[in-house]
């Protein structure tokens, strides 16, 4: 792997390239060159920056010297019969650098790292790079430290760099740990000031040690970095969705039975499958309504609907029909085998569970979750009282007093907040 660093301070990299693992790597699979941006500066003073258009403090790196440096790097590579560089702009505005990024860059034969200074780059530089990377949500004087971090993280993934080739396989964020945090490590002494090494680690039973480590990975990642659990899709429990048509409320708070709708069946089954649910249970006490659900399902799973829209069959295959919630619970192994989850009717309920806490529960092994959604004006209070978990209500925009979502929308929003594999803002609404 060849790394070209475009920087105003090439001398900063000399100690790094002589030291420890990086020093060994440069004797083997890693080749690094520090390209002085000042060499490509303009005029007799080799100027690389200028004042910003529109006014403002500080100086901005000009586009011409940076592009000239990148083109010179590629010209030298081409002359040597080597591939052009994969260009990486180091900027606080880039995508967060993580282990997946390190792995992707380590697979590139040639990478160019572009270090910023001053107030940043001329915006037009971005059109000449392939990737923008940020070391985190903070600002430094320049990109040199970020470049060193990228070199450190990528080079250790190259064959022959680490003394033990397998040591990187079980580190934090590795595939072996499903992207999670590494398990606790211990060495001698066996006890220090009252803190003993867990007995399982000295038991000699490798299966027990492996199970202990996997459990600690889940616990530590869930507690300290729940965002990593969501990114890796680390839901440890099975989830079923039940659409309840009785007992539900009417607008006056009375107990009623509602009619099943074709749209609910289609949309909620699609949401269930999209978020990894086991099944969508259509709960209705009236046989004619249950038969209607079966006919709709058959049309899309076995009939002409499957030939016309095959993806719809994938969703409708997960539909199950039951006459009551008790029947669903029995099919899932009985009341002791499941947890019932509902969404609280109002924010004044002091027993509600936040989505953040609910996600943590889902990442730890436990009972199968049966997630209830009510048609009409919502589930009867008796069903909320039976639930082990009542999720916080779904709220819209802070300034909006309108809160009348369809059950289809409520289901999709709830599943997304519980399971979706992507980072979220601080807190959910």
Short mmCIF file of C-alpha atoms in Angstrom, two decimals:
data_model
loop_
_atom_site.label_atom_id
_atom_site.label_comp_id
_atom_site.label_asym_id
_atom_site.label_seq_id
_atom_site.Cartn_x
_atom_site.Cartn_y
_atom_site.Cartn_z
CA UNK A 1 0.00 0.00 0.00
CA UNK A 2 1.29 3.46 -0.91
CA UNK A 3 0.20 6.56 1.06
CA UNK A 4 0.87 10.08 -0.23
CA UNK A 5 0.34 12.89 2.28
CA UNK A 6 -0.28 16.41 0.98
CA UNK A 7 0.80 18.70 3.81
CA UNK A 8 2.46 22.01 4.64
CA UNK A 9 4.51 20.28 7.36
CA UNK A 10 6.08 17.08 5.97
CA UNK A 11 8.64 17.04 8.80
CA UNK A 12 5.87 16.17 11.28
CA UNK A 13 5.64 12.68 9.80
CA UNK A 14 9.30 11.74 10.06
CA UNK A 15 9.17 10.49 13.70
CA UNK A 16 5.98 8.54 13.02
CA UNK A 17 7.50 6.71 10.08
CA UNK A 18 10.53 5.65 12.13
CA UNK A 19 8.66 4.41 15.20
CA UNK A 20 7.26 1.08 16.38
CA UNK A 21 4.69 -0.68 14.21
CA UNK A 22 4.61 2.02 11.49
CA UNK A 23 8.39 1.88 11.25
CA UNK A 24 8.23 -1.87 10.70
CA UNK A 25 5.40 -1.47 8.21
CA UNK A 26 7.48 0.92 6.07
CA UNK A 27 10.07 -1.84 5.76
CA UNK A 28 7.42 -4.11 4.31
CA UNK A 29 4.00 -3.52 2.74
CA UNK A 30 3.65 0.21 3.50
CA UNK A 31 5.23 2.99 1.46
CA UNK A 32 4.68 6.59 2.59
CA UNK A 33 5.63 9.89 0.97
CA UNK A 34 5.03 13.33 2.46
CA UNK A 35 4.36 15.83 -0.34
CA UNK A 36 5.12 19.45 0.58
CA UNK A 37 2.17 21.54 -0.59
CA UNK A 38 4.38 24.64 -0.60
CA UNK A 39 6.25 23.15 -3.59
CA UNK A 40 3.12 23.78 -5.66
CA UNK A 41 2.50 27.28 -4.31
CA UNK A 42 1.97 30.28 -6.57
CA UNK A 43 4.42 33.09 -7.34
CA UNK A 44 7.88 33.66 -6.00
CA UNK A 45 6.61 33.30 -2.40
CA UNK A 46 4.97 29.93 -3.10
CA UNK A 47 1.64 31.17 -1.77
CA UNK A 48 -0.90 28.44 -0.96
CA UNK A 49 -3.64 30.49 0.71
CA UNK A 50 -5.63 33.68 0.35
CA UNK A 51 -8.37 35.71 2.05
CA UNK A 52 -11.93 34.38 1.70
CA UNK A 53 -14.41 35.84 -0.76
CA UNK A 54 -17.24 37.55 1.12
CA UNK A 55 -14.96 38.51 3.98
CA UNK A 56 -14.27 36.77 7.25
CA UNK A 57 -11.36 35.90 9.50
CA UNK A 58 -8.45 33.67 8.62
CA UNK A 59 -7.03 32.38 5.37
CA UNK A 60 -8.33 29.70 2.99
CA UNK A 61 -6.18 27.14 1.17
CA UNK A 62 -6.32 27.77 -2.56
CA UNK A 63 -7.56 25.12 -4.97
CA UNK A 64 -4.71 25.36 -7.55
CA UNK A 65 -1.80 24.14 -5.36
CA UNK A 66 -3.82 21.24 -3.94
CA UNK A 67 -4.98 20.03 -7.35
CA UNK A 68 -1.47 20.44 -8.75
CA UNK A 69 -0.07 18.31 -5.91
CA UNK A 70 -2.67 15.59 -6.48
CA UNK A 71 -2.02 15.53 -10.21
CA UNK A 72 1.73 15.34 -9.65
CA UNK A 73 1.22 12.36 -7.32
CA UNK A 74 -0.79 10.54 -9.97
CA UNK A 75 1.72 11.39 -12.71
CA UNK A 76 4.56 9.88 -10.68
CA UNK A 77 2.48 6.79 -9.98
CA UNK A 78 1.62 6.37 -13.64
CA UNK A 79 5.30 6.73 -14.64
CA UNK A 80 6.14 3.94 -12.20
CA UNK A 81 3.37 1.74 -13.55
CA UNK A 82 1.29 2.12 -10.39
CA UNK A 83 -2.41 3.07 -9.97
CA UNK A 84 -3.54 6.64 -9.27
CA UNK A 85 -4.38 7.61 -5.71
CA UNK A 86 -7.71 7.29 -3.98
CA UNK A 87 -8.00 10.88 -2.75
CA UNK A 88 -9.13 11.49 0.85
CA UNK A 89 -9.87 14.99 2.15
CA UNK A 90 -9.39 15.26 5.93
CA UNK A 91 -12.04 17.68 7.16
CA UNK A 92 -14.43 18.06 10.13
CA UNK A 93 -17.23 18.07 7.56
CA UNK A 94 -16.44 14.54 6.33
CA UNK A 95 -17.93 11.19 7.23
CA UNK A 96 -16.78 9.89 10.64
CA UNK A 97 -13.68 7.73 10.35
CA UNK A 98 -14.29 4.25 11.72
CA UNK A 99 -13.01 0.70 11.41
CA UNK A 100 -15.03 0.07 8.26
CA UNK A 101 -13.39 3.11 6.64
CA UNK A 102 -9.96 1.87 7.72
CA UNK A 103 -10.65 -1.51 6.13
CA UNK A 104 -11.83 0.12 2.92
CA UNK A 105 -8.73 2.31 2.68
CA UNK A 106 -6.41 -0.60 3.52
CA UNK A 107 -7.79 -2.36 0.44
CA UNK A 108 -6.73 0.55 -1.80
CA UNK A 109 -3.29 0.19 -3.41
CA UNK A 110 -2.67 3.94 -3.27
CA UNK A 111 -4.24 6.57 -1.00
CA UNK A 112 -3.62 10.33 -0.96
CA UNK A 113 -4.40 12.11 2.34
CA UNK A 114 -4.96 15.87 2.03
CA UNK A 115 -4.25 17.84 5.22
CA UNK A 116 -5.97 21.15 5.74
CA UNK A 117 -4.74 24.25 7.55
CA UNK A 118 -6.02 27.72 8.41
CA UNK A 119 -9.75 28.22 7.81
CA UNK A 120 -10.03 25.20 5.55
CA UNK A 121 -10.13 24.54 1.81
CA UNK A 122 -11.54 26.34 -1.15
CA UNK A 123 -14.86 24.54 -1.69
CA UNK A 124 -13.84 23.55 -5.22
CA UNK A 125 -11.22 21.16 -3.82
CA UNK A 126 -14.07 18.77 -2.97
CA UNK A 127 -14.75 18.07 -6.64
CA UNK A 128 -11.24 16.58 -7.01
CA UNK A 129 -11.41 14.00 -4.19
CA UNK A 130 -13.09 10.63 -3.78
CA UNK A 131 -13.86 10.67 -0.07
CA UNK A 132 -14.08 13.11 2.84
CA UNK A 133 -13.21 11.86 6.32
CA UNK A 134 -13.51 13.38 9.79
CA UNK A 135 -11.69 12.17 12.89
CA UNK A 136 -14.52 13.39 15.12
CA UNK A 137 -16.70 16.30 16.12
CA UNK A 138 -13.89 18.67 17.04
CA UNK A 139 -11.55 21.05 15.23
CA UNK A 140 -7.74 20.96 15.14
CA UNK A 141 -5.22 23.39 13.68
CA UNK A 142 -4.53 21.10 10.74
CA UNK A 143 -5.14 17.67 9.29
CA UNK A 144 -1.73 16.17 10.06
CA UNK A 145 -2.78 14.43 13.28
CA UNK A 146 -5.83 13.06 11.48
CA UNK A 147 -3.57 11.76 8.71
CA UNK A 148 -1.38 10.00 11.29
CA UNK A 149 -4.45 8.35 12.81
CA UNK A 150 -5.63 7.14 9.39
CA UNK A 151 -2.18 5.73 8.58
CA UNK A 152 -2.00 3.98 11.97
CA UNK A 153 -5.47 2.43 11.65
CA UNK A 154 -5.08 1.28 8.05
CA UNK A 155 -1.50 0.06 8.06
CA UNK A 156 -2.07 -2.37 10.95
CA UNK A 157 -4.60 -4.14 8.75
CA UNK A 158 -2.00 -4.88 6.07
CA UNK A 159 -0.64 -8.45 5.94
CA UNK A 160 2.63 -8.86 7.82
CA UNK A 161 2.46 -5.62 9.83
CA UNK A 162 1.25 -7.04 13.15
CA UNK A 163 3.32 -9.71 14.85
CA UNK A 164 0.19 -11.82 15.39
CA UNK A 165 -1.96 -11.79 12.27
CA UNK A 166 -5.09 -12.76 14.24
CA UNK A 167 -4.77 -10.06 16.91
CA UNK A 168 -6.81 -7.52 14.91
CA UNK A 169 -9.61 -10.03 14.36
CA UNK A 170 -11.02 -9.77 17.89
CA UNK A 171 -10.47 -6.09 18.62
CA UNK A 172 -13.15 -3.47 19.14
CA UNK A 173 -15.23 -2.79 15.99
CA UNK A 174 -13.99 -5.97 14.28
CA UNK A 175 -16.28 -8.30 12.34
CA UNK A 176 -15.62 -11.06 14.88
CA UNK A 177 -17.21 -8.87 17.56
CA UNK A 178 -20.01 -7.79 15.19
CA UNK A 179 -18.68 -4.23 15.26
CA UNK A 180 -18.91 -4.01 19.06
CA UNK A 181 -16.49 -3.09 21.85
CA UNK A 182 -13.85 -5.58 22.91
CA UNK A 183 -14.45 -7.76 25.98
CA UNK A 184 -12.54 -7.04 29.25
CA UNK A 185 -8.92 -8.25 29.32
CA UNK A 186 -6.95 -9.43 32.38
CA UNK A 187 -3.39 -10.56 33.13
CA UNK A 188 -1.42 -11.30 36.30
CA UNK A 189 -1.82 -10.89 39.21
CA UNK A 190 -4.95 -12.99 39.73
CA UNK A 191 -6.12 -10.53 42.39
CA UNK A 192 -5.26 -6.87 42.94
CA UNK A 193 -6.59 -4.85 45.86
CA UNK A 194 -9.71 -6.93 46.16
CA UNK A 195 -10.41 -7.16 42.45
CA UNK A 196 -10.12 -10.73 41.19
CA UNK A 197 -9.91 -12.04 37.65
CA UNK A 198 -13.22 -13.75 36.74
CA UNK A 199 -12.92 -17.47 37.47
CA UNK A 200 -14.16 -18.49 34.03
CA UNK A 201 -11.01 -17.06 32.41
CA UNK A 202 -8.76 -19.45 34.33
CA UNK A 203 -11.11 -22.44 34.08
CA UNK A 204 -9.46 -23.88 30.97
CA UNK A 205 -12.89 -24.36 29.37
CA UNK A 206 -12.56 -22.54 26.07
CA UNK A 207 -16.26 -22.79 25.24
CA UNK A 208 -17.18 -21.12 28.54
CA UNK A 209 -14.53 -18.44 28.04
CA UNK A 210 -15.85 -17.71 24.54
CA UNK A 211 -19.44 -17.48 25.80
CA UNK A 212 -18.36 -15.17 28.65
CA UNK A 213 -16.50 -12.89 26.26
CA UNK A 214 -19.42 -12.69 23.81
CA UNK A 215 -21.78 -11.78 26.66
CA UNK A 216 -19.42 -9.06 27.89
CA UNK A 217 -19.15 -7.64 24.33
CA UNK A 218 -22.93 -7.30 24.16
CA UNK A 219 -23.20 -5.77 27.63
CA UNK A 220 -20.35 -3.30 27.17
CA UNK A 221 -21.39 -2.20 23.70
CA UNK A 222 -25.03 -1.80 24.70
CA UNK A 223 -24.15 0.23 27.80
CA UNK A 224 -21.39 2.43 26.37
CA UNK A 225 -22.06 2.64 22.63
CA UNK A 226 -25.69 1.79 21.80
CA UNK A 227 -25.17 3.50 18.44
CA UNK A 228 -22.81 0.66 17.47
CA UNK A 229 -25.47 -1.89 18.31
CA UNK A 230 -27.92 -0.15 15.96
CA UNK A 231 -25.31 0.15 13.22
CA UNK A 232 -24.51 -3.55 13.37
CA UNK A 233 -28.16 -4.55 13.57
CA UNK A 234 -27.46 -6.18 16.95
CA UNK A 235 -31.02 -7.00 18.03
CA UNK A 236 -30.80 -10.08 20.24
CA UNK A 237 -34.52 -10.81 20.53
CA UNK A 238 -37.23 -11.96 18.17
CA UNK A 239 -40.00 -9.43 17.59
CA UNK A 240 -43.57 -10.06 16.45
CA UNK A 241 -46.08 -7.35 15.57
CA UNK A 242 -49.78 -7.73 16.37
CA UNK A 243 -52.44 -5.51 14.83
CA UNK A 244 -55.38 -5.66 17.26
CA UNK A 245 -58.98 -5.03 16.15
CA UNK A 246 -60.56 -5.93 19.53
CA UNK A 247 -60.59 -4.72 22.25
CA UNK A 248 -59.89 -1.21 20.94
CA UNK A 249 -61.34 2.23 21.62
CA UNK A 250 -63.71 4.44 19.68
CA UNK A 251 -63.50 8.24 19.77
CA UNK A 252 -65.56 8.36 22.97
CA UNK A 253 -63.43 5.80 24.79
CA UNK A 254 -65.85 2.91 24.39
CA UNK A 255 -64.70 -0.66 23.64
CA UNK A 256 -65.40 -1.62 20.03
CA UNK A 257 -64.36 -3.99 17.25
CA UNK A 258 -63.00 -2.38 14.07
CA UNK A 259 -62.91 -3.64 10.50
CA UNK A 260 -59.69 -4.88 8.98
CA UNK A 261 -58.34 -2.85 6.05
CA UNK A 262 -56.40 -4.01 3.02
CA UNK A 263 -54.01 -1.08 3.40
CA UNK A 264 -53.10 -2.00 6.99
CA UNK A 265 -52.33 -5.56 5.96
CA UNK A 266 -50.05 -4.48 3.12
CA UNK A 267 -48.18 -1.62 4.78
CA UNK A 268 -47.66 -3.09 8.24
CA UNK A 269 -46.48 -6.44 6.84
CA UNK A 270 -43.94 -4.55 4.74
CA UNK A 271 -42.72 -2.61 7.79
CA UNK A 272 -42.51 -5.83 9.81
CA UNK A 273 -40.29 -7.51 7.23
CA UNK A 274 -38.19 -4.40 6.58
CA UNK A 275 -37.23 -4.20 10.28
CA UNK A 276 -36.62 -7.92 10.79
CA UNK A 277 -39.87 -8.87 12.50
CA UNK A 278 -40.85 -12.53 12.70
CA UNK A 279 -44.52 -12.13 11.83
CA UNK A 280 -47.46 -9.73 11.61
CA UNK A 281 -50.44 -11.11 13.54
CA UNK A 282 -53.88 -9.91 12.42
CA UNK A 283 -56.05 -10.24 15.53
CA UNK A 284 -59.78 -10.21 14.84
CA UNK A 285 -62.66 -11.97 16.64
CA UNK A 286 -64.91 -12.16 13.55
CA UNK A 287 -64.31 -15.15 11.28
CA UNK A 288 -65.43 -13.31 8.12
CA UNK A 289 -62.75 -10.68 8.72
CA UNK A 290 -60.10 -13.31 9.36
CA UNK A 291 -61.10 -15.09 6.14
CA UNK A 292 -60.81 -11.81 4.25
CA UNK A 293 -57.24 -11.44 5.56
CA UNK A 294 -56.42 -14.98 4.40
CA UNK A 295 -57.84 -14.29 0.91
CA UNK A 296 -55.80 -11.12 0.56
CA UNK A 297 -52.69 -12.97 1.67
CA UNK A 298 -53.33 -15.86 -0.74
CA UNK A 299 -53.76 -13.49 -3.70
CA UNK A 300 -50.30 -11.99 -3.12
CA UNK A 301 -48.49 -15.11 -1.94
CA UNK A 302 -49.96 -17.77 -4.22
CA UNK A 303 -52.03 -16.00 -6.90
CA UNK A 304 -51.50 -13.49 -9.67
CA UNK A 305 -50.31 -10.81 -7.26
CA UNK A 306 -47.09 -12.74 -6.65
CA UNK A 307 -46.29 -12.84 -10.35
CA UNK A 308 -47.01 -9.15 -10.72
CA UNK A 309 -45.19 -7.82 -7.62
CA UNK A 310 -42.94 -10.55 -6.15
CA UNK A 311 -41.63 -8.30 -3.36
CA UNK A 312 -45.13 -7.94 -1.97
CA UNK A 313 -45.31 -11.72 -1.53
CA UNK A 314 -42.20 -11.59 0.67
CA UNK A 315 -44.02 -9.26 3.07
CA UNK A 316 -47.43 -10.95 3.00
CA UNK A 317 -45.88 -14.37 3.70
CA UNK A 318 -45.23 -13.15 7.25
CA UNK A 319 -48.91 -12.52 7.98
CA UNK A 320 -50.61 -14.75 10.56
CA UNK A 321 -54.28 -14.64 11.52
CA UNK A 322 -55.66 -15.16 15.04
CA UNK A 323 -59.06 -14.76 16.71
CA UNK A 324 -57.68 -13.24 19.90
CA UNK A 325 -54.54 -12.03 21.59
CA UNK A 326 -54.66 -15.14 23.78
CA UNK A 327 -54.38 -17.28 20.65
CA UNK A 328 -51.32 -15.33 19.52
CA UNK A 329 -49.68 -15.72 22.93
CA UNK A 330 -50.36 -19.47 22.91
CA UNK A 331 -48.82 -19.79 19.45
CA UNK A 332 -45.70 -18.01 20.67
CA UNK A 333 -45.20 -20.42 23.58
CA UNK A 334 -47.38 -18.99 26.33
CA UNK A 335 -47.34 -15.91 28.50
CA UNK A 336 -44.05 -16.80 30.21
CA UNK A 337 -42.26 -16.99 26.85
CA UNK A 338 -42.96 -13.43 25.72
CA UNK A 339 -42.97 -9.78 26.73
CA UNK A 340 -45.84 -7.59 25.58
CA UNK A 341 -44.86 -4.08 24.50
CA UNK A 342 -47.28 -1.24 23.73
CA UNK A 343 -46.98 2.49 23.09
CA UNK A 344 -48.28 4.63 25.95
CA UNK A 345 -51.33 6.72 25.21
CA UNK A 346 -49.98 9.89 26.80
CA UNK A 347 -46.76 11.37 28.13
CA UNK A 348 -48.16 11.65 31.69
CA UNK A 349 -47.72 7.90 32.18
CA UNK A 350 -44.76 7.76 34.59
CA UNK A 351 -44.06 4.09 33.77
CA UNK A 352 -43.13 4.69 30.13
CA UNK A 353 -39.84 3.38 28.77
CA UNK A 354 -37.77 5.62 26.51
CA UNK A 355 -36.72 4.35 23.10
CA UNK A 356 -33.08 4.50 24.17
CA UNK A 357 -33.76 2.16 27.11
CA UNK A 358 -35.94 -0.06 24.92
CA UNK A 359 -33.15 -0.45 22.39
CA UNK A 360 -30.80 -1.52 25.18
CA UNK A 361 -33.32 -4.18 26.24
CA UNK A 362 -33.49 -5.50 22.69
CA UNK A 363 -29.72 -5.92 22.47
CA UNK A 364 -29.63 -8.27 25.47
CA UNK A 365 -30.93 -11.84 25.20
CA UNK A 366 -34.41 -12.22 26.64
CA UNK A 367 -37.98 -13.16 25.93
CA UNK A 368 -39.59 -12.79 22.54
CA UNK A 369 -41.26 -9.38 22.16
CA UNK A 370 -44.88 -9.05 21.04
CA UNK A 371 -45.39 -5.46 19.93
CA UNK A 372 -49.09 -4.46 20.00
CA UNK A 373 -50.73 -1.79 17.85
CA UNK A 374 -54.39 -0.88 18.15
CA UNK A 375 -56.74 0.12 15.38
CA UNK A 376 -59.57 2.61 15.91
CA UNK A 377 -58.55 5.08 18.60
CA UNK A 378 -56.02 2.77 20.20
CA UNK A 379 -55.71 -0.26 22.43
CA UNK A 380 -58.02 -0.80 25.36
CA UNK A 381 -56.48 0.10 28.73
CA UNK A 382 -56.53 -3.56 29.80
CA UNK A 383 -53.94 -4.37 27.13
CA UNK A 384 -51.68 -1.53 28.24
CA UNK A 385 -51.93 -2.82 31.81
CA UNK A 386 -50.86 -6.29 30.70
CA UNK A 387 -47.75 -4.99 28.95
CA UNK A 388 -44.30 -5.31 30.51
CA UNK A 389 -43.08 -2.33 28.47
CA UNK A 390 -45.03 0.80 27.58
CA UNK A 391 -43.01 2.88 25.13
CA UNK A 392 -43.07 6.65 25.29
CA UNK A 393 -45.73 8.20 23.02
CA UNK A 394 -44.84 9.27 19.51
CA UNK A 395 -44.73 13.06 19.32
CA UNK A 396 -44.63 15.20 16.22
CA UNK A 397 -43.02 18.60 15.74
CA UNK A 398 -42.75 20.61 19.00
CA UNK A 399 -44.97 23.37 17.63
CA UNK A 400 -47.69 21.01 16.37
CA UNK A 401 -50.79 20.15 18.40
CA UNK A 402 -51.95 17.63 15.81
CA UNK A 403 -51.37 14.04 16.91
CA UNK A 404 -53.54 11.72 14.83
CA UNK A 405 -51.20 9.34 13.04
CA UNK A 406 -52.50 6.27 11.26
CA UNK A 407 -51.67 2.93 12.85
CA UNK A 408 -49.52 2.20 9.79
CA UNK A 409 -47.41 5.30 10.41
CA UNK A 410 -47.19 4.61 14.16
CA UNK A 411 -45.98 1.07 13.51
CA UNK A 412 -43.30 2.18 11.03
CA UNK A 413 -42.04 4.98 13.30
CA UNK A 414 -41.90 2.68 16.33
CA UNK A 415 -39.99 -0.06 14.50
CA UNK A 416 -37.57 2.47 13.06
CA UNK A 417 -36.82 3.98 16.46
CA UNK A 418 -36.33 0.55 18.01
CA UNK A 419 -34.36 -1.22 15.31
CA UNK A 420 -33.13 0.97 12.44
CA UNK A 421 -29.45 0.47 11.68
CA UNK A 422 -28.25 4.06 11.51
CA UNK A 423 -27.00 6.77 13.89
CA UNK A 424 -29.54 9.03 15.54
CA UNK A 425 -29.59 12.47 17.00
CA UNK A 426 -29.36 12.86 20.74
CA UNK A 427 -32.76 11.77 21.97
CA UNK A 428 -35.83 10.74 19.98
CA UNK A 429 -39.05 12.58 19.56
#
